């Protein structure tokens, strides 16, 4: 596995910049020293139970992740922005041995690496593990109302990162990430930078929220490779100064997480004519991504962009409702089989989307698509799952959260979409007694249960309309007046 040689490679990177965050730069040596501190603390317990990494993008998050990787214990990144009730729901599922970071009310010991002396790099070793052991657990939105923990093995991550490493045409020297570590998009920038001995530049929450700060940071970072969601690129494109003069070294942008639109690529190509654009596709359940397409000018004339061909070790089929592979050109459900398919969900989530096929272990994605000229295209979803600014959201999770509030009698959540299908916002339709119809109070109550990107706009209605079959009548719901 690639990780076995990683330690000696990282040691050889010595004084090169490893991580840039909030104006500070960490060398590879300092990063490993911090990792050694966490490694010593993890090894003290002797347990192989998961370790929670609680924070945002502070350097200790990456140091602790490396420590877990060397110590062969699963890591579970939880972003500080997650509401405490959600964090507690996650903790109940994983029974961690240790939390690294300042989590309040942790059910186990908490370790604050900043308060510990620098670690001894020479104490770092690569402890034995089996390829099928759990390497990390990432939580995604669950339609039952409980976040689902996806268990990814060392073998999954190994094959994924080798492939990601092969995507940029030149070896990256500085990789600019955008996602927080609890989102699987971050796996790409995190490991790409480690494998190349490159600088990993990450953006703070404040930089993400303020254009002046963000653009100053982009101008300073010197990134030659970026890993972004299409929504983030669209946000940047809304400012005219986002162009080659801002990021003169930018050679490759790797996109993943949601549909990349032809119009976005056309606008990017005008501003970054020499930058290569790669469209990747895949769910957390298949270790970040399983297909990639190098987007050309010819592609941007199409109605939708291809997501490309499967990585080695993966077989993708478009199937009918019985699971039979369909011929090219026919639209069906995308099924992914092979070495990227994760181990499954943590109990109590339902693992029925994982199955055994002649091509190996497979995952039914719930995504619809078709093959044309050997390339895969994604057309949408079979279920209600949506992507909002790259975040995966199950409307049912929001409905379940709304229904836990005593003032809510009934609720339904729908995406508000642009003509090209992009989800612009989440709209909740809520039935409540007249004295309880205060959207601010309702949103405040939801804040304690859901991450901020899942908080919908609220429209109070007198009933939730159903079709004759008793299903949600979405057309009638949009036409239902507010009360
Ligand atoms: P996540 O588990 O958060 O990475 O979300 C995975 C889902 O995002 C997939 O199942 C797709 O629905 C969607 N997705 C990811 N990449 C793409 C892409 N390039 N084009 C269209 N949809 C995508």
Coordinates of C-alpha atoms and ligand atoms in Angstrom, one line a residue:
X1 CA 0.0 0.0 0.0
X2 CA 1.0 3.5 -0.8
X3 CA 1.0 4.5 2.9
X4 CA 3.9 2.1 3.8
X5 CA 6.3 4.4 1.9
X6 CA 4.6 7.6 2.8
X7 CA 6.4 8.2 6.1
X8 CA 9.9 8.0 4.6
X9 CA 8.7 10.2 1.7
X10 CA 7.2 12.8 4.0
X11 CA 10.4 12.8 6.1
X12 CA 12.4 13.5 3.0
X13 CA 10.3 16.6 2.3
X14 CA 11.8 18.3 5.4
X15 CA 11.6 22.1 5.2
X16 CA 9.2 22.3 2.2
X17 CA 5.8 23.9 3.1
X18 CA 3.2 21.2 3.9
X19 CA 0.2 23.2 5.0
X20 CA -0.9 26.8 4.6
X21 CA -3.8 28.0 6.8
X22 CA -4.8 31.4 8.2
X23 CA -1.5 33.1 7.3
X24 CA 0.7 30.4 8.8
X25 CA 2.8 27.9 6.9
X26 CA 3.8 24.5 8.3
X27 CA 6.8 22.6 7.0
X28 CA 6.7 18.9 6.5
X29 CA 9.0 18.5 9.5
X30 CA 6.6 20.6 11.7
X31 CA 3.6 18.7 10.4
X32 CA 5.2 15.4 11.3
X33 CA 6.3 16.6 14.7
X34 CA 2.6 17.5 15.4
X35 CA 1.6 14.1 14.0
X36 CA 4.1 12.4 16.3
X37 CA 2.5 14.2 19.4
X38 CA -1.0 12.8 18.4
X39 CA 0.6 9.4 17.5
X40 CA 2.1 9.0 21.0
X41 CA -1.3 9.9 22.6
X42 CA -3.2 7.4 20.4
X43 CA -0.7 4.6 21.0
X44 CA -0.9 5.1 24.7
X45 CA -4.4 3.6 24.9
X46 CA -3.5 0.5 22.8
X47 CA -7.1 0.7 21.4
X48 CA -7.9 0.4 17.7
X49 CA -11.3 2.1 18.2
X50 CA -12.0 5.2 16.1
X51 CA -10.5 8.6 16.9
X52 CA -12.7 11.7 16.3
X53 CA -10.9 14.7 14.8
X54 CA -13.0 17.7 15.9
X55 CA -12.3 21.1 14.5
X56 CA -12.2 22.8 11.1
X57 CA -9.1 23.1 9.0
X58 CA -6.6 23.9 11.8
X59 CA -3.2 22.2 11.2
X60 CA -3.8 19.7 14.0
X61 CA -6.6 18.2 12.0
X62 CA -4.2 17.1 9.3
X63 CA -1.5 16.1 11.8
X64 CA -4.0 14.0 13.7
X65 CA -5.2 12.4 10.5
X66 CA -1.7 11.4 9.7
X67 CA -1.2 10.1 13.2
X68 CA -4.3 7.9 12.8
X69 CA -3.1 6.7 9.4
X70 CA 0.3 5.7 10.9
X71 CA -1.3 4.2 14.1
X72 CA -3.8 2.2 12.0
X73 CA -6.9 3.5 13.8
X74 CA -10.0 4.8 12.0
X75 CA -10.4 8.6 12.0
X76 CA -13.7 10.4 11.9
X77 CA -13.5 14.1 11.0
X78 CA -16.3 16.2 12.5
X79 CA -16.5 19.9 11.5
X80 CA -16.9 22.4 14.3
X81 CA -19.9 23.9 12.5
X82 CA -22.0 20.8 13.1
X83 CA -24.7 21.3 15.7
X84 CA -24.0 19.5 19.0
X85 CA -27.1 17.3 18.7
X86 CA -25.8 16.0 15.4
X87 CA -22.3 15.5 16.8
X88 CA -23.8 13.5 19.7
X89 CA -25.8 11.4 17.2
X90 CA -22.5 10.6 15.4
X91 CA -20.6 9.8 18.6
X92 CA -23.3 7.4 19.7
X93 CA -22.7 5.4 16.5
X94 CA -18.9 5.3 16.6
X95 CA -18.0 4.9 20.3
X96 CA -14.6 6.7 19.9
X97 CA -11.6 5.9 22.1
X98 CA -10.4 9.6 21.9
X99 CA -11.4 13.0 20.6
X100 CA -8.6 15.2 19.2
X101 CA -9.9 18.8 19.4
X102 CA -11.9 20.9 21.7
X103 CA -15.2 19.0 21.7
X104 CA -17.5 19.8 24.6
X105 CA -19.3 16.9 26.4
X106 CA -17.2 14.2 24.8
X107 CA -18.0 10.6 25.9
X108 CA -14.3 9.7 26.0
X109 CA -10.9 11.4 26.8
X110 CA -10.2 14.6 24.8
X111 CA -6.7 15.6 23.6
X112 CA -5.7 19.1 22.7
X113 CA -2.5 18.8 20.7
X114 CA -1.7 22.5 21.0
X115 CA -1.2 22.0 24.8
X116 CA 1.3 19.1 24.4
X117 CA 5.0 19.4 23.8
X118 CA 6.3 18.8 20.2
X119 CA 6.5 15.1 19.3
X120 CA 9.5 13.1 18.5
X121 CA 9.4 12.4 14.7
X122 CA 11.7 9.4 15.1
X123 CA 8.9 7.7 17.2
X124 CA 6.6 7.6 14.1
X125 CA 6.1 4.2 12.6
X126 CA 3.6 2.5 10.3
X127 CA 1.7 0.1 12.5
X128 CA 0.4 -3.1 10.8
X129 CA -3.2 -3.2 9.5
X130 CA -5.2 -5.3 7.0
X131 CA -6.2 -3.8 3.7
X132 CA -9.9 -4.3 4.6
X133 CA -9.6 -2.5 8.0
X134 CA -11.5 0.8 8.3
X135 CA -9.3 3.8 7.5
X136 CA -11.8 6.6 8.0
X137 CA -15.6 7.1 8.5
X138 CA -17.4 10.0 6.9
X139 CA -20.9 10.9 7.7
X140 CA -23.4 11.9 5.0
X141 CA -27.0 13.0 5.2
X142 CA -29.4 10.1 6.0
X143 CA -33.0 9.9 4.7
X144 CA -34.1 8.3 8.0
X145 CA -33.1 11.5 9.9
X146 CA -29.8 10.0 11.3
X147 CA -26.5 10.8 9.6
X148 CA -25.0 7.7 7.9
X149 CA -21.4 6.8 8.6
X150 CA -19.6 5.5 5.5
X151 CA -16.6 3.2 6.4
X152 CA -13.8 3.4 3.9
X153 CA -10.9 0.9 4.0
X154 CA -7.2 1.3 3.6
X155 CA -7.4 -0.7 0.3
X156 CA -10.2 1.7 -0.9
X157 CA -8.2 4.8 -0.1
X158 CA -5.0 3.3 -1.5
X159 CA -6.5 2.7 -5.0
X160 CA -8.3 6.0 -5.0
X161 CA -5.4 8.2 -4.2
X162 CA -3.0 6.4 -6.6
X163 CA -5.6 7.2 -9.3
X164 CA -6.2 10.8 -8.2
X165 CA -2.4 11.3 -8.3
X166 CA -2.4 10.3 -12.0
X167 CA -5.0 12.9 -13.0
X168 CA -3.1 16.2 -13.2
X169 CA -0.8 16.2 -16.2
X170 CA 2.0 17.8 -14.2
X171 CA 3.1 17.1 -10.6
X172 CA 1.3 19.6 -8.3
X173 CA 3.5 21.9 -6.2
X174 CA 0.6 23.6 -4.4
X175 CA -2.9 22.1 -4.1
X176 CA -5.7 24.5 -3.1
X177 CA -8.6 22.8 -1.4
X178 CA -11.9 24.2 -0.6
X179 CA -13.9 21.5 1.3
X180 CA -13.7 20.9 5.1
X181 CA -12.4 17.5 6.1
X182 CA -15.8 16.0 6.9
X183 CA -16.7 16.2 3.2
X184 CA -15.2 13.6 0.9
X185 CA -14.0 16.1 -1.7
X186 CA -11.2 17.0 0.8
X187 CA -9.8 13.4 0.4
X188 CA -8.5 14.5 -3.1
X189 CA -6.6 17.7 -2.1
X190 CA -5.5 16.2 1.2
X191 CA -3.8 13.1 -0.3
X192 CA -2.8 14.6 -3.6
X193 CA -0.7 17.1 -1.7
X194 CA 0.8 14.4 0.6
X195 CA 1.6 12.1 -2.3
X196 CA 3.4 14.8 -4.2
X197 CA 5.1 16.5 -1.2
X198 CA 3.2 19.6 -2.3
X199 CA 1.9 22.5 -0.3
X200 CA -1.7 22.0 0.8
X201 CA -3.4 25.4 0.8
X202 CA -6.8 25.6 2.6
X203 CA -9.3 28.4 3.0
X204 CA -10.6 29.5 6.4
X205 CA -14.3 30.0 7.0
X206 CA -13.8 33.8 7.1
X207 CA -12.0 33.6 3.7
X208 CA -14.9 31.6 2.3
X209 CA -17.4 34.2 3.5
X210 CA -15.7 37.4 2.3
X211 CA -14.8 38.1 -1.3
X212 CA -12.0 40.6 -0.4
X213 CA -10.3 38.1 2.0
X214 CA -10.9 35.2 -0.4
X215 CA -9.4 37.0 -3.4
X216 CA -6.4 38.3 -1.4
X217 CA -5.8 34.7 -0.3
X218 CA -6.1 33.3 -3.8
X219 CA -3.7 35.9 -5.1
X220 CA -1.2 34.9 -2.4
X221 CA -1.5 31.1 -2.4
X222 CA 0.4 30.3 -5.7
X223 CA -1.8 27.2 -6.3
X224 CA -1.2 25.3 -9.5
X225 CA -3.9 22.7 -8.8
X226 CA -7.4 23.2 -7.3
X227 CA -10.0 20.8 -6.0
X228 CA -13.4 22.5 -6.1
X229 CA -17.1 21.9 -6.3
X230 CA -18.7 23.5 -9.4
X231 CA -20.7 25.8 -7.1
X232 CA -17.5 27.2 -5.7
X233 CA -16.2 28.0 -9.2
X234 CA -19.4 29.7 -10.0
X235 CA -19.2 31.8 -7.0
X236 CA -15.7 32.9 -7.9
X237 CA -16.7 33.5 -11.5
X238 CA -19.3 36.0 -10.3
X239 CA -16.3 38.4 -9.7
X240 CA -14.5 39.7 -12.7
X241 CA -11.1 39.7 -11.0
X242 CA -11.3 35.9 -10.9
X243 CA -8.9 35.3 -13.8
X244 CA -5.5 34.1 -14.8
X245 CA -3.8 37.2 -13.4
X246 CA -5.1 36.2 -9.9
X247 CA -3.9 32.6 -10.2
X248 CA -1.2 32.7 -12.9
X249 CA 0.1 29.2 -12.0
X250 CA -3.2 27.4 -12.0
X251 CA -2.8 24.4 -14.4
X252 CA -5.5 22.0 -13.3
X253 CA -8.9 22.2 -11.7
X254 CA -10.4 19.0 -10.4
X255 CA -14.1 19.2 -10.0
X256 CA -16.3 16.7 -8.1
X257 CA -19.4 16.6 -5.9
X258 CA -22.1 17.8 -8.2
X259 CA -23.0 18.4 -11.9
X260 CA -20.5 20.6 -13.7
X261 CA -22.4 22.7 -16.3
X262 CA -21.1 23.5 -19.8
X263 CA -21.6 27.2 -19.2
X264 CA -19.3 27.1 -16.2
X265 CA -16.6 25.5 -18.2
X266 CA -17.0 28.0 -21.1
X267 CA -16.6 30.9 -18.7
X268 CA -13.6 29.3 -17.0
X269 CA -12.0 28.6 -20.3
X270 CA -12.3 32.3 -21.2
X271 CA -10.5 33.4 -18.0
X272 CA -8.1 30.5 -17.7
X273 CA -7.4 29.4 -21.3
X274 CA -4.5 27.2 -20.3
X275 CA -6.0 25.4 -17.3
X276 CA -7.0 21.8 -17.6
X277 CA -10.5 21.0 -16.3
X278 CA -11.2 17.5 -15.0
X279 CA -14.8 16.5 -14.1
X280 CA -14.8 13.6 -11.6
X281 CA -17.8 11.7 -10.3
X282 CA -18.5 9.4 -7.4
X283 CA -20.2 9.1 -4.0
X284 CA -18.6 9.0 -0.6
X285 CA -19.6 5.3 -0.6
X286 CA -17.1 4.8 -3.4
X287 CA -14.2 6.7 -1.9
X288 CA -14.4 10.3 -3.3
X289 CA -14.6 9.5 -7.1
X290 CA -14.5 6.7 -9.6
X291 CA -14.6 8.4 -13.0
X292 CA -12.9 11.4 -14.6
X293 CA -13.2 13.2 -17.9
X294 CA -10.7 15.8 -19.3
X295 CA -13.2 18.4 -20.5
X296 CA -12.5 19.8 -24.0
X297 CA -14.0 22.7 -25.9
X298 CA -16.0 20.2 -27.9
X299 CA -17.7 18.9 -24.8
X300 CA -18.9 22.3 -23.8
X301 CA -21.2 22.4 -26.9
X302 CA -23.1 19.4 -25.5
X303 CA -26.2 19.6 -23.4
X304 CA -24.3 18.1 -20.4
X305 CA -20.7 17.3 -19.8
X306 CA -19.4 13.7 -19.5
X307 CA -18.1 12.5 -16.2
X308 CA -15.8 10.2 -18.2
X309 CA -14.4 6.7 -17.8
X310 CA -13.9 4.5 -14.8
X311 CA -10.7 4.4 -12.8
X312 CA -8.7 1.1 -13.0
X313 CA -10.2 -1.5 -10.7
X314 CA -13.7 -0.2 -11.1
X315 CA -16.6 -1.4 -13.4
X316 CA -19.5 0.9 -14.0
X317 CA -22.8 -0.4 -15.3
X318 CA -26.0 1.5 -16.1
X319 CA -28.7 -0.9 -15.0
X320 CA -32.5 -1.4 -15.3
X321 CA -34.8 -1.9 -12.2
X322 CA -33.8 -5.6 -12.1
X323 CA -30.1 -4.8 -12.0
X324 CA -29.4 -5.9 -15.6
X325 CA -26.8 -3.9 -17.5
X326 CA -28.3 -1.7 -20.2
X327 CA -26.7 -1.1 -23.6
X328 CA -25.0 2.3 -24.3
X329 CA -27.3 5.2 -24.9
X330 CA -30.0 3.8 -22.5
X331 CA -30.6 5.6 -19.3
X332 CA -30.7 3.7 -16.0
X333 CA -29.3 3.6 -12.5
X334 CA -25.5 3.9 -12.2
X335 CA -24.0 0.9 -10.4
X336 CA -20.3 0.9 -9.3
X337 CA -18.4 -2.3 -8.7
X338 CA -14.8 -2.9 -7.7
X339 CA -12.0 -1.8 -5.4
X340 CA -13.4 1.6 -4.6
X341 CA -16.6 0.4 -3.1
X342 CA -16.5 1.2 0.6
X343 CA -17.1 -1.4 3.3
X344 CA -20.6 -0.1 4.0
X345 CA -22.5 2.0 6.5
X346 CA -22.1 1.8 10.3
X347 CA -25.1 0.1 11.9
X348 CA -27.9 1.0 12.2
X349 CA -27.9 2.3 8.6
X350 CA -29.4 0.0 6.0
X351 CA -26.7 -1.6 3.7
X352 CA -29.0 -2.8 1.0
X353 CA -27.5 -0.4 -1.6
X354 CA -24.3 -2.5 -1.3
X355 CA -24.4 -5.9 -3.2
X356 CA -22.3 -8.6 -4.7
X357 CA -22.0 -8.7 -8.5
X358 CA -19.8 -10.8 -11.0
X359 CA -17.6 -7.7 -11.2
X360 CA -17.1 -7.7 -7.4
X361 CA -18.7 -5.8 -4.5
X362 CA -21.0 -3.1 -5.9
X363 CA -22.9 0.0 -4.8
X364 CA -26.2 1.1 -6.3
X365 CA -25.7 4.9 -6.4
X366 CA -29.3 6.0 -6.9
X367 CA -27.8 8.3 -9.7
X368 CA -29.2 8.0 -13.2
X369 CA -27.1 8.1 -16.3
X370 CA -26.1 6.6 -19.6
X371 CA -23.0 5.8 -21.6
X372 CA -22.3 7.4 -25.0
X373 CA -19.1 6.9 -27.0
X374 CA -17.6 5.1 -24.0
X375 CA -18.1 8.0 -21.6
X376 CA -20.5 8.1 -18.7
X377 CA -23.0 11.0 -18.3
X378 CA -25.0 11.6 -15.1
X379 CA -28.6 12.9 -15.6
X380 CA -30.0 13.1 -12.1
X381 CA -31.3 11.1 -9.2
X382 CA -33.8 8.3 -8.7
X383 CA -34.7 9.5 -5.2
X384 CA -35.1 12.9 -3.5
X385 CA -31.4 13.3 -2.6
X386 CA -30.1 16.7 -3.8
X387 CA -26.9 18.7 -4.0
X388 CA -26.8 22.2 -2.7
X389 CA -23.5 24.1 -3.2
X390 CA -21.9 20.6 -3.3
X391 CA -23.4 19.5 0.0
X392 CA -25.4 16.2 -0.1
X393 CA -28.8 16.7 1.4
X394 CA -31.7 14.3 2.0
X395 CA -34.9 16.4 2.2
X396 CA -36.3 13.7 4.5
X397 CA -33.6 14.4 7.1
X398 CA -34.8 18.1 7.3
X399 CA -38.4 16.9 7.4
X400 CA -37.6 14.6 10.2
X401 CA -35.8 17.4 12.1
X402 CA -38.8 19.7 11.6
X403 CA -41.2 17.0 12.9
X404 CA -39.2 16.7 16.1
X405 CA -40.2 20.3 16.9
X406 CA -43.5 20.3 19.0
X407 CA -44.9 23.3 17.1
X408 CA -44.7 21.5 13.7
X409 CA -47.7 19.4 12.7
X410 CA -46.6 18.5 9.2
X411 CA -43.7 19.4 6.9
X412 CA -42.3 18.8 3.4
X413 CA -39.1 20.1 1.9
X414 CA -38.5 20.7 -1.8
X415 CA -35.5 22.1 -3.7
X416 CA -35.9 25.4 -5.5
X417 CA -34.1 24.9 -8.8
X418 CA -32.8 27.0 -11.7
X419 CA -33.9 26.1 -15.3
X420 CA -30.6 24.1 -15.8
X421 CA -31.4 22.0 -12.7
X422 CA -29.0 23.6 -10.3
X423 CA -30.5 23.7 -6.8
X424 CA -30.7 27.3 -5.6
X425 CA -32.3 26.9 -2.1
X426 CA -34.2 24.6 0.1
X427 CA -37.9 25.4 0.7
X428 CA -39.8 23.9 3.7
X429 CA -43.6 23.9 3.7
X430 CA -44.8 23.8 7.3
X431 CA -48.1 23.4 9.0
X432 CA -48.3 24.9 12.5
X433 CA -50.8 26.6 14.7
X434 CA -51.3 30.4 13.9
X435 CA -49.4 31.4 17.1
X436 CA -46.4 29.3 16.2
X437 CA -46.0 30.6 12.6
X438 CA -42.7 32.5 13.2
X439 CA -40.1 31.4 10.7
X440 CA -37.1 32.9 12.6
X441 CA -38.0 30.9 15.7
X442 CA -38.4 27.7 13.7
X443 CA -35.1 28.2 11.9
X444 CA -33.4 28.9 15.2
X445 CA -34.8 25.6 16.6
X446 CA -33.5 23.8 13.5
X447 CA -30.0 25.3 14.0
X448 CA -29.6 23.1 17.0
X449 CA -30.3 20.0 14.9
X450 CA -28.9 20.5 11.4
X451 CA -25.8 22.0 9.8
X452 CA -26.4 25.5 8.5
X453 CA -26.5 24.4 4.8
X454 CA -29.5 22.3 5.6
X455 CA -31.6 25.1 7.1
X456 CA -34.4 25.8 4.7
X457 CA -36.5 28.8 3.9
X458 CA -39.9 28.4 5.7
X459 CA -43.3 28.9 4.2
X460 CA -46.3 28.2 6.5
X461 CA -49.2 26.4 4.7
X462 CA -52.5 25.1 6.0
X463 CA -52.0 21.6 4.6
X464 CA -49.4 19.4 2.7
X465 CA -51.2 18.3 -0.5
X466 CA -51.1 14.7 -1.6
X467 CA -51.7 13.0 -5.0
X468 CA -54.5 10.4 -5.4
X469 CA -51.9 7.8 -4.6
X470 CA -51.2 9.4 -1.3
X471 CA -47.7 10.7 -2.4
X472 CA -46.5 14.2 -1.9
X473 CA -48.0 16.4 -4.7
X474 CA -45.0 18.7 -5.3
X475 CA -46.7 20.7 -8.1
X476 CA -49.7 21.5 -5.8
X477 CA -47.3 22.2 -2.9
X478 CA -45.5 25.0 -4.9
X479 CA -48.9 26.5 -5.7
X480 CA -50.1 26.3 -2.0
X481 CA -50.4 29.9 -0.7
X482 CA -48.7 30.9 2.5
X483 CA -50.9 31.4 5.5
Ligands
LIG1 P1 -21.0 12.9 -2.0 O1 -21.3 11.6 -1.4 O2 -21.3 14.0 -1.1 O3 -19.7 13.0 -2.7 O4 -22.1 13.0 -3.2 C1 -22.2 12.1 -4.2 C2 -23.2 12.4 -5.2 O5 -22.9 13.7 -5.8 C3 -23.3 11.5 -6.4 O6 -24.0 10.3 -6.0 C4 -24.0 12.3 -7.4 O7 -25.4 12.4 -7.2 C5 -23.4 13.7 -7.2 N1 -22.2 14.0 -8.0 C6 -20.9 13.8 -7.7 N2 -20.1 14.2 -8.7 C7 -20.9 14.5 -9.8 C8 -20.7 14.9 -11.1 N3 -19.4 15.2 -11.6 N4 -21.8 15.2 -11.9 C9 -23.0 15.0 -11.4 N5 -23.3 14.6 -10.1 C10 -22.2 14.4 -9.3

